[in-house]
């Protein structure tokens, strides 16, 4: 069952807060009267994770409520939405145009199956002139959580999530190989097992995790995510300042927050502010990152985020994703589910994580000059201002900032 975020009014209120604090140089997108962000994955019980993908949809189209009341579904789009970011946009915004990875592999860990993954990825890459990435040419590999070929059953929400993830990696790093590891269910144990499997595969330099549950202890699950030499990224969540989400709150991962990304007339050509939904917080159970000790996080334990990239669904990515178990279409997606695979792909472009036995989450703090400092926007109210309010230097919504090239990763 899908959940519409805007029904509570929370998303609308937080978007207003961001606009109020954004400088003139960053033109905030105006919410369209007929559009809202819709979660593609349902809430889950303790011990499990929900994916964080958000689909930007028209209120007048086929929500379950509208159909029940006799409404009509808008035909599935056969072309990318005009407002959706393209690979060229992503590469321009983060100063990675022309960079290549030399065929390094980015792993995507998600739950459940997606039978048309290879076909849909082919449509996305063909649309934007990217080289083919198929099983037969060795670019794409799909495994179950144990490294075998017994792929799990289809789940529409998680399939949308997977489509977003592989398209995001393709957008940022067209020559990266992609490994998708599908957990049997969305339990943290099964997802963690999939991460451990991904880390064992040859060529993997980064692993993206666009999901999370409540703040959990590394003493229980940390072994799944502790892989020095591999950049393990995790989305901080889409609920703004509300405490920490695991695995983003793990001391072993790079916690990735989110921004609103719009074109402007600056030298960079783009402006960013903290997206109101970007998860931020202070873990109550996991250790602080030693590399962040001098960054004034105000948190005695693990603070998040570490870095950020575009996540606002209003400024999100054009994605070709399933609309059912057999059909797919174009739509616009966001959430920190977008920012995590983007940053994972940029880690792969840098190649730096494999050259050290240190955890990759230390690199942004060692090289903060390699980031665009995001100094405006809010994710709510909090007792320690930098946990929810963006400003100069480190802040909870965006960490040390968004990548400016890959020198900082």
Short mmCIF file of C-alpha atoms in Angstrom, two decimals:
data_model
loop_
_atom_site.label_atom_id
_atom_site.label_comp_id
_atom_site.label_asym_id
_atom_site.label_seq_id
_atom_site.Cartn_x
_atom_site.Cartn_y
_atom_site.Cartn_z
CA UNK A 1 0.00 0.00 0.00
CA UNK A 2 1.35 3.40 -0.98
CA UNK A 3 1.35 6.31 1.41
CA UNK A 4 0.96 9.93 0.31
CA UNK A 5 3.28 12.14 2.28
CA UNK A 6 1.34 15.34 1.89
CA UNK A 7 -1.84 14.16 3.58
CA UNK A 8 -0.53 15.18 6.99
CA UNK A 9 0.64 18.57 5.71
CA UNK A 10 4.16 17.87 6.97
CA UNK A 11 5.84 17.99 3.59
CA UNK A 12 4.10 21.19 2.59
CA UNK A 13 5.06 22.92 5.84
CA UNK A 14 8.69 21.89 5.57
CA UNK A 15 8.92 23.03 1.95
CA UNK A 16 7.75 26.45 3.10
CA UNK A 17 10.45 26.50 5.77
CA UNK A 18 13.15 25.84 3.19
CA UNK A 19 11.91 28.58 0.90
CA UNK A 20 11.92 31.05 3.78
CA UNK A 21 15.58 30.45 4.53
CA UNK A 22 16.94 30.08 0.99
CA UNK A 23 19.04 32.92 -0.40
CA UNK A 24 17.99 34.65 -3.60
CA UNK A 25 20.68 32.80 -5.56
CA UNK A 26 18.82 29.53 -5.05
CA UNK A 27 15.42 29.68 -6.71
CA UNK A 28 13.27 27.18 -4.86
CA UNK A 29 10.85 25.13 -6.92
CA UNK A 30 7.25 26.12 -6.32
CA UNK A 31 4.92 23.24 -5.41
CA UNK A 32 2.46 22.64 -8.25
CA UNK A 33 -1.17 22.63 -7.14
CA UNK A 34 -1.85 19.20 -8.60
CA UNK A 35 1.34 17.42 -7.62
CA UNK A 36 2.68 15.71 -4.53
CA UNK A 37 5.41 13.30 -3.48
CA UNK A 38 4.24 9.75 -2.89
CA UNK A 39 6.15 7.03 -1.11
CA UNK A 40 6.51 3.84 -3.11
CA UNK A 41 7.20 1.57 -0.10
CA UNK A 42 4.97 1.04 2.92
CA UNK A 43 5.92 1.56 6.55
CA UNK A 44 7.44 -1.51 8.16
CA UNK A 45 7.63 -3.08 11.62
CA UNK A 46 10.66 -2.93 13.88
CA UNK A 47 13.57 -4.97 12.56
CA UNK A 48 12.75 -4.22 8.94
CA UNK A 49 13.47 -1.36 6.56
CA UNK A 50 11.41 0.70 4.15
CA UNK A 51 12.77 2.03 0.89
CA UNK A 52 12.99 5.83 0.68
CA UNK A 53 12.05 6.42 -2.97
CA UNK A 54 9.51 9.17 -3.61
CA UNK A 55 7.56 9.45 -6.85
CA UNK A 56 6.40 12.88 -7.96
CA UNK A 57 2.82 12.37 -9.10
CA UNK A 58 -0.20 14.33 -10.28
CA UNK A 59 -3.14 14.42 -7.86
CA UNK A 60 -5.48 14.09 -10.80
CA UNK A 61 -4.06 10.73 -11.85
CA UNK A 62 -4.62 7.21 -10.65
CA UNK A 63 -4.38 7.22 -6.89
CA UNK A 64 -6.38 4.45 -5.31
CA UNK A 65 -8.77 7.00 -3.83
CA UNK A 66 -9.39 8.75 -7.14
CA UNK A 67 -10.07 5.49 -8.91
CA UNK A 68 -12.44 4.37 -6.17
CA UNK A 69 -14.36 7.59 -6.66
CA UNK A 70 -14.60 7.11 -10.40
CA UNK A 71 -11.54 9.07 -11.42
CA UNK A 72 -9.55 8.18 -14.51
CA UNK A 73 -5.90 7.23 -14.70
CA UNK A 74 -3.60 9.42 -16.73
CA UNK A 75 -1.91 7.32 -19.43
CA UNK A 76 1.59 6.14 -18.54
CA UNK A 77 4.23 8.45 -19.94
CA UNK A 78 6.28 7.19 -22.86
CA UNK A 79 8.75 10.07 -22.58
CA UNK A 80 10.80 11.46 -19.68
CA UNK A 81 9.14 14.27 -17.69
CA UNK A 82 10.40 17.66 -18.82
CA UNK A 83 11.17 18.65 -15.23
CA UNK A 84 13.19 15.53 -14.43
CA UNK A 85 16.96 15.75 -14.14
CA UNK A 86 18.94 14.04 -16.90
CA UNK A 87 22.40 12.45 -16.77
CA UNK A 88 23.80 15.64 -18.32
CA UNK A 89 22.18 17.68 -15.51
CA UNK A 90 23.60 15.47 -12.78
CA UNK A 91 27.07 15.50 -14.27
CA UNK A 92 27.01 19.27 -14.72
CA UNK A 93 25.68 19.99 -11.23
CA UNK A 94 28.36 17.92 -9.50
CA UNK A 95 31.26 18.76 -11.81
CA UNK A 96 31.75 15.18 -12.99
CA UNK A 97 31.16 15.61 -16.73
CA UNK A 98 33.66 13.51 -18.69
CA UNK A 99 34.92 11.54 -15.68
CA UNK A 100 35.15 7.77 -15.99
CA UNK A 101 35.57 4.95 -13.51
CA UNK A 102 37.52 2.54 -15.65
CA UNK A 103 34.73 -0.01 -15.23
CA UNK A 104 34.56 -0.10 -11.44
CA UNK A 105 31.44 -1.71 -9.99
CA UNK A 106 28.75 -0.03 -7.93
CA UNK A 107 26.52 -2.44 -6.00
CA UNK A 108 22.87 -1.69 -5.31
CA UNK A 109 21.22 -3.51 -2.40
CA UNK A 110 17.43 -3.63 -2.39
CA UNK A 111 14.72 -6.04 -1.30
CA UNK A 112 12.54 -8.33 -3.43
CA UNK A 113 12.65 -8.95 -7.16
CA UNK A 114 12.29 -6.94 -10.36
CA UNK A 115 12.01 -9.25 -13.39
CA UNK A 116 12.18 -6.46 -15.99
CA UNK A 117 15.19 -4.70 -14.51
CA UNK A 118 17.52 -5.32 -17.45
CA UNK A 119 14.89 -4.31 -20.00
CA UNK A 120 13.97 -1.09 -18.19
CA UNK A 121 17.57 -0.10 -17.60
CA UNK A 122 18.12 -0.51 -21.33
CA UNK A 123 15.28 1.91 -22.08
CA UNK A 124 16.71 4.51 -19.69
CA UNK A 125 20.24 4.31 -21.02
CA UNK A 126 19.14 4.33 -24.66
CA UNK A 127 16.99 7.42 -24.07
CA UNK A 128 19.98 9.42 -22.87
CA UNK A 129 22.61 7.99 -25.21
CA UNK A 130 24.45 6.02 -22.53
CA UNK A 131 26.31 2.82 -23.45
CA UNK A 132 24.35 -0.41 -23.11
CA UNK A 133 24.56 -2.10 -19.70
CA UNK A 134 23.37 -5.69 -19.98
CA UNK A 135 23.94 -9.05 -18.40
CA UNK A 136 25.43 -10.38 -21.63
CA UNK A 137 28.03 -7.62 -21.99
CA UNK A 138 29.09 -8.01 -18.35
CA UNK A 139 28.00 -4.54 -17.23
CA UNK A 140 24.94 -5.69 -15.26
CA UNK A 141 24.84 -8.51 -12.72
CA UNK A 142 21.82 -9.51 -10.63
CA UNK A 143 22.15 -11.84 -7.64
CA UNK A 144 20.11 -12.97 -4.67
CA UNK A 145 21.20 -12.10 -1.15
CA UNK A 146 23.43 -15.17 -0.92
CA UNK A 147 25.14 -14.60 -4.27
CA UNK A 148 23.05 -17.09 -6.22
CA UNK A 149 20.38 -16.83 -8.89
CA UNK A 150 17.25 -17.65 -6.86
CA UNK A 151 15.77 -14.19 -7.19
CA UNK A 152 12.93 -13.16 -4.86
CA UNK A 153 9.35 -12.36 -5.76
CA UNK A 154 8.31 -9.09 -7.37
CA UNK A 155 7.36 -6.16 -5.14
CA UNK A 156 6.16 -3.03 -6.94
CA UNK A 157 7.48 -0.50 -4.42
CA UNK A 158 10.92 -2.01 -4.13
CA UNK A 159 11.09 -2.47 -7.90
CA UNK A 160 10.50 1.28 -8.27
CA UNK A 161 13.30 1.80 -5.77
CA UNK A 162 15.65 -0.44 -7.73
CA UNK A 163 14.85 1.34 -10.99
CA UNK A 164 15.67 4.68 -9.37
CA UNK A 165 18.93 3.31 -8.00
CA UNK A 166 20.29 1.83 -11.23
CA UNK A 167 19.24 4.87 -13.25
CA UNK A 168 20.93 7.18 -10.74
CA UNK A 169 24.20 5.23 -10.94
CA UNK A 170 23.93 5.29 -14.74
CA UNK A 171 23.38 9.06 -14.72
CA UNK A 172 26.43 9.83 -12.59
CA UNK A 173 28.77 7.14 -13.88
CA UNK A 174 27.83 5.80 -17.32
CA UNK A 175 30.83 3.48 -17.51
CA UNK A 176 30.36 1.94 -14.06
CA UNK A 177 29.36 -1.69 -13.91
CA UNK A 178 26.27 -2.33 -11.81
CA UNK A 179 25.66 -5.20 -9.41
CA UNK A 180 22.14 -5.53 -7.99
CA UNK A 181 21.76 -7.78 -4.95
CA UNK A 182 18.16 -8.55 -4.06
CA UNK A 183 17.33 -9.47 -0.47
CA UNK A 184 14.57 -12.00 0.08
CA UNK A 185 12.66 -9.61 2.35
CA UNK A 186 13.14 -6.11 3.75
CA UNK A 187 14.41 -7.26 7.14
CA UNK A 188 17.64 -5.60 8.21
CA UNK A 189 19.16 -9.06 8.56
CA UNK A 190 18.37 -10.02 4.97
CA UNK A 191 19.38 -6.63 3.58
CA UNK A 192 22.58 -6.79 5.62
CA UNK A 193 23.31 -10.26 4.27
CA UNK A 194 22.92 -8.82 0.77
CA UNK A 195 25.42 -6.06 1.61
CA UNK A 196 27.94 -8.63 2.83
CA UNK A 197 27.42 -10.59 -0.39
CA UNK A 198 27.95 -7.49 -2.50
CA UNK A 199 31.19 -6.71 -0.69
CA UNK A 200 32.59 -10.12 -1.67
CA UNK A 201 32.05 -9.65 -5.41
CA UNK A 202 35.10 -8.80 -7.54
CA UNK A 203 35.42 -5.19 -8.63
CA UNK A 204 32.91 -3.70 -6.18
CA UNK A 205 34.14 -0.33 -4.87
CA UNK A 206 30.86 1.13 -3.61
CA UNK A 207 27.58 -0.23 -2.21
CA UNK A 208 24.43 1.90 -2.05
CA UNK A 209 21.60 1.35 0.44
CA UNK A 210 18.48 3.44 -0.17
CA UNK A 211 16.46 2.19 2.77
CA UNK A 212 16.28 2.40 6.52
CA UNK A 213 14.48 1.69 9.75
CA UNK A 214 14.77 3.08 13.24
CA UNK A 215 18.10 3.89 14.89
CA UNK A 216 19.77 0.54 15.61
CA UNK A 217 23.03 -0.52 17.17
CA UNK A 218 26.15 -1.44 15.25
CA UNK A 219 26.66 -4.09 17.92
CA UNK A 220 23.68 -5.89 16.37
CA UNK A 221 24.02 -5.15 12.64
CA UNK A 222 27.31 -3.32 12.07
CA UNK A 223 29.23 -6.32 10.77
CA UNK A 224 27.07 -6.29 7.66
CA UNK A 225 28.19 -2.75 6.77
CA UNK A 226 31.81 -2.70 7.94
CA UNK A 227 33.88 -2.94 4.74
CA UNK A 228 37.07 -0.83 4.74
CA UNK A 229 38.18 -0.21 1.17
CA UNK A 230 34.58 -0.13 -0.10
CA UNK A 231 32.41 2.99 0.07
CA UNK A 232 29.13 1.94 1.71
CA UNK A 233 26.52 4.69 1.39
CA UNK A 234 23.10 4.87 3.06
CA UNK A 235 20.15 7.24 2.71
CA UNK A 236 19.34 9.29 5.81
CA UNK A 237 15.59 9.13 5.14
CA UNK A 238 12.82 11.44 3.99
CA UNK A 239 11.19 12.56 7.24
CA UNK A 240 13.39 15.55 8.01
CA UNK A 241 14.78 15.93 11.52
CA UNK A 242 13.30 12.97 13.35
CA UNK A 243 16.25 11.16 14.86
CA UNK A 244 18.50 8.69 13.11
CA UNK A 245 17.73 5.94 10.62
CA UNK A 246 19.70 2.72 10.31
CA UNK A 247 21.93 1.90 8.44
CA UNK A 248 22.65 5.63 7.88
CA UNK A 249 23.28 5.91 11.64
CA UNK A 250 25.94 3.20 11.46
CA UNK A 251 29.49 4.33 12.13
CA UNK A 252 30.60 2.24 9.14
CA UNK A 253 28.71 3.97 6.32
CA UNK A 254 28.61 7.32 4.56
CA UNK A 255 25.25 8.84 5.51
CA UNK A 256 23.80 10.73 2.53
CA UNK A 257 21.29 13.55 2.99
CA UNK A 258 19.38 15.46 0.36
CA UNK A 259 19.08 18.83 -1.35
CA UNK A 260 16.83 20.76 -3.69
CA UNK A 261 18.79 21.34 -6.89
CA UNK A 262 17.86 24.10 -9.37
CA UNK A 263 19.58 25.79 -12.26
CA UNK A 264 20.62 29.40 -11.71
CA UNK A 265 22.92 32.08 -13.10
CA UNK A 266 25.84 31.49 -10.74
CA UNK A 267 29.28 30.49 -11.97
CA UNK A 268 28.46 26.92 -11.03
CA UNK A 269 25.18 27.13 -12.89
CA UNK A 270 23.27 25.41 -10.10
CA UNK A 271 21.99 26.27 -6.66
CA UNK A 272 21.25 23.95 -3.75
CA UNK A 273 19.57 24.21 -0.40
CA UNK A 274 18.77 21.53 2.14
CA UNK A 275 15.66 19.61 1.10
CA UNK A 276 13.07 19.80 3.86
CA UNK A 277 12.66 16.02 3.94
CA UNK A 278 16.37 15.22 4.28
CA UNK A 279 16.86 12.94 7.27
CA UNK A 280 19.15 14.30 9.95
CA UNK A 281 19.85 13.50 13.57
CA UNK A 282 22.08 12.21 16.30
CA UNK A 283 22.26 8.49 17.00
CA UNK A 284 21.62 7.39 20.55
CA UNK A 285 23.58 4.16 20.22
CA UNK A 286 26.43 4.36 17.72
CA UNK A 287 29.89 5.87 18.04
CA UNK A 288 30.84 9.24 16.58
CA UNK A 289 33.06 9.27 13.52
CA UNK A 290 36.61 10.15 14.59
CA UNK A 291 37.10 12.10 11.36
CA UNK A 292 34.18 14.40 12.26
CA UNK A 293 35.55 15.32 15.70
CA UNK A 294 36.51 18.89 14.73
CA UNK A 295 33.39 19.69 12.69
CA UNK A 296 31.12 20.86 15.51
CA UNK A 297 28.32 18.38 15.07
CA UNK A 298 27.03 18.97 18.60
CA UNK A 299 26.50 15.22 18.91
CA UNK A 300 28.44 13.01 21.29
CA UNK A 301 27.63 9.99 19.15
CA UNK A 302 27.13 9.37 15.44
CA UNK A 303 25.76 12.47 13.66
CA UNK A 304 24.24 12.40 10.20
CA UNK A 305 24.41 13.32 7.39
CA UNK A 306 28.01 13.22 6.15
CA UNK A 307 27.38 14.45 2.60
CA UNK A 308 24.39 15.12 0.36
CA UNK A 309 23.10 15.26 -3.21
CA UNK A 310 19.79 16.07 -4.90
CA UNK A 311 16.79 14.37 -3.27
CA UNK A 312 13.84 16.75 -3.49
CA UNK A 313 11.28 14.96 -5.69
CA UNK A 314 10.29 18.33 -7.17
CA UNK A 315 13.83 18.61 -8.56
CA UNK A 316 14.36 14.88 -8.93
CA UNK A 317 15.55 12.48 -11.62
CA UNK A 318 13.68 11.26 -14.67
CA UNK A 319 13.44 7.47 -14.22
CA UNK A 320 12.03 4.58 -16.27
CA UNK A 321 10.36 2.36 -13.70
CA UNK A 322 7.70 -0.36 -13.42
CA UNK A 323 4.06 0.62 -13.18
CA UNK A 324 3.11 -3.06 -12.76
CA UNK A 325 4.82 -6.45 -12.89
CA UNK A 326 4.78 -6.31 -16.69
CA UNK A 327 4.66 -2.64 -17.75
CA UNK A 328 6.91 0.36 -17.14
CA UNK A 329 6.86 4.09 -17.86
CA UNK A 330 8.64 7.36 -17.23
CA UNK A 331 8.18 9.39 -14.05
CA UNK A 332 10.14 11.72 -11.77
CA UNK A 333 11.63 10.35 -8.55
CA UNK A 334 13.47 11.70 -5.55
CA UNK A 335 14.01 11.10 -1.86
CA UNK A 336 17.36 10.33 -0.29
CA UNK A 337 16.98 7.10 -2.25
CA UNK A 338 18.27 9.22 -5.13
CA UNK A 339 21.16 10.87 -3.32
CA UNK A 340 22.69 7.64 -1.97
CA UNK A 341 23.33 5.92 -5.33
CA UNK A 342 24.51 9.21 -6.83
CA UNK A 343 27.18 9.54 -4.14
CA UNK A 344 28.08 5.84 -4.40
CA UNK A 345 28.67 6.33 -8.13
CA UNK A 346 30.84 9.36 -7.43
CA UNK A 347 32.90 7.31 -4.97
CA UNK A 348 33.42 4.87 -7.84
CA UNK A 349 34.52 7.69 -10.11
CA UNK A 350 37.08 8.81 -7.54
CA UNK A 351 38.59 5.39 -6.96
CA UNK A 352 39.85 6.63 -3.60
CA UNK A 353 38.01 4.27 -1.28
CA UNK A 354 39.90 1.21 -2.47
CA UNK A 355 43.28 2.79 -1.86
CA UNK A 356 42.91 2.92 1.90
CA UNK A 357 42.15 0.58 4.77
CA UNK A 358 40.22 3.42 6.44
CA UNK A 359 36.47 3.63 6.18
CA UNK A 360 35.32 5.70 3.21
CA UNK A 361 33.15 7.91 5.42
CA UNK A 362 36.32 9.57 6.70
CA UNK A 363 37.23 10.94 3.26
CA UNK A 364 34.72 13.84 3.10
CA UNK A 365 35.92 15.11 6.47
CA UNK A 366 39.53 14.86 5.34
CA UNK A 367 38.80 16.74 2.12
CA UNK A 368 35.94 19.19 2.84
CA UNK A 369 37.22 21.55 0.15
CA UNK A 370 35.96 19.08 -2.43
CA UNK A 371 32.33 19.90 -1.64
CA UNK A 372 29.80 22.62 -2.32
CA UNK A 373 28.85 23.97 1.10
CA UNK A 374 25.05 24.03 1.33
CA UNK A 375 24.28 26.87 3.72
CA UNK A 376 20.49 27.28 3.60
CA UNK A 377 17.38 25.24 4.28
CA UNK A 378 15.83 23.46 7.23
CA UNK A 379 14.52 20.02 8.09
CA UNK A 380 12.37 21.00 11.08
CA UNK A 381 12.93 22.04 14.69
CA UNK A 382 15.63 20.63 16.94
CA UNK A 383 17.38 21.33 20.23
CA UNK A 384 20.79 21.66 18.58
CA UNK A 385 20.41 23.99 15.61
CA UNK A 386 22.97 22.42 13.29
CA UNK A 387 21.13 19.08 13.40
CA UNK A 388 18.23 20.52 11.39
CA UNK A 389 19.34 23.91 10.06
CA UNK A 390 21.83 24.21 7.22
CA UNK A 391 24.61 26.73 7.58
CA UNK A 392 28.26 27.29 6.82
CA UNK A 393 30.29 24.15 7.49
CA UNK A 394 28.85 20.85 8.67
CA UNK A 395 25.14 20.52 9.27
CA UNK A 396 22.79 17.59 9.75
CA UNK A 397 20.72 17.90 6.56
CA UNK A 398 23.69 18.05 4.16
CA UNK A 399 26.84 17.13 6.11
CA UNK A 400 29.93 18.83 4.67
CA UNK A 401 28.02 19.52 1.44
CA UNK A 402 27.53 18.10 -2.04
CA UNK A 403 30.33 16.83 -4.28
CA UNK A 404 32.21 19.33 -6.43
CA UNK A 405 34.00 16.79 -8.56
CA UNK A 406 35.27 13.69 -6.80
CA UNK A 407 38.40 14.92 -4.99
CA UNK A 408 36.55 14.81 -1.65
CA UNK A 409 35.42 11.21 -1.97
#
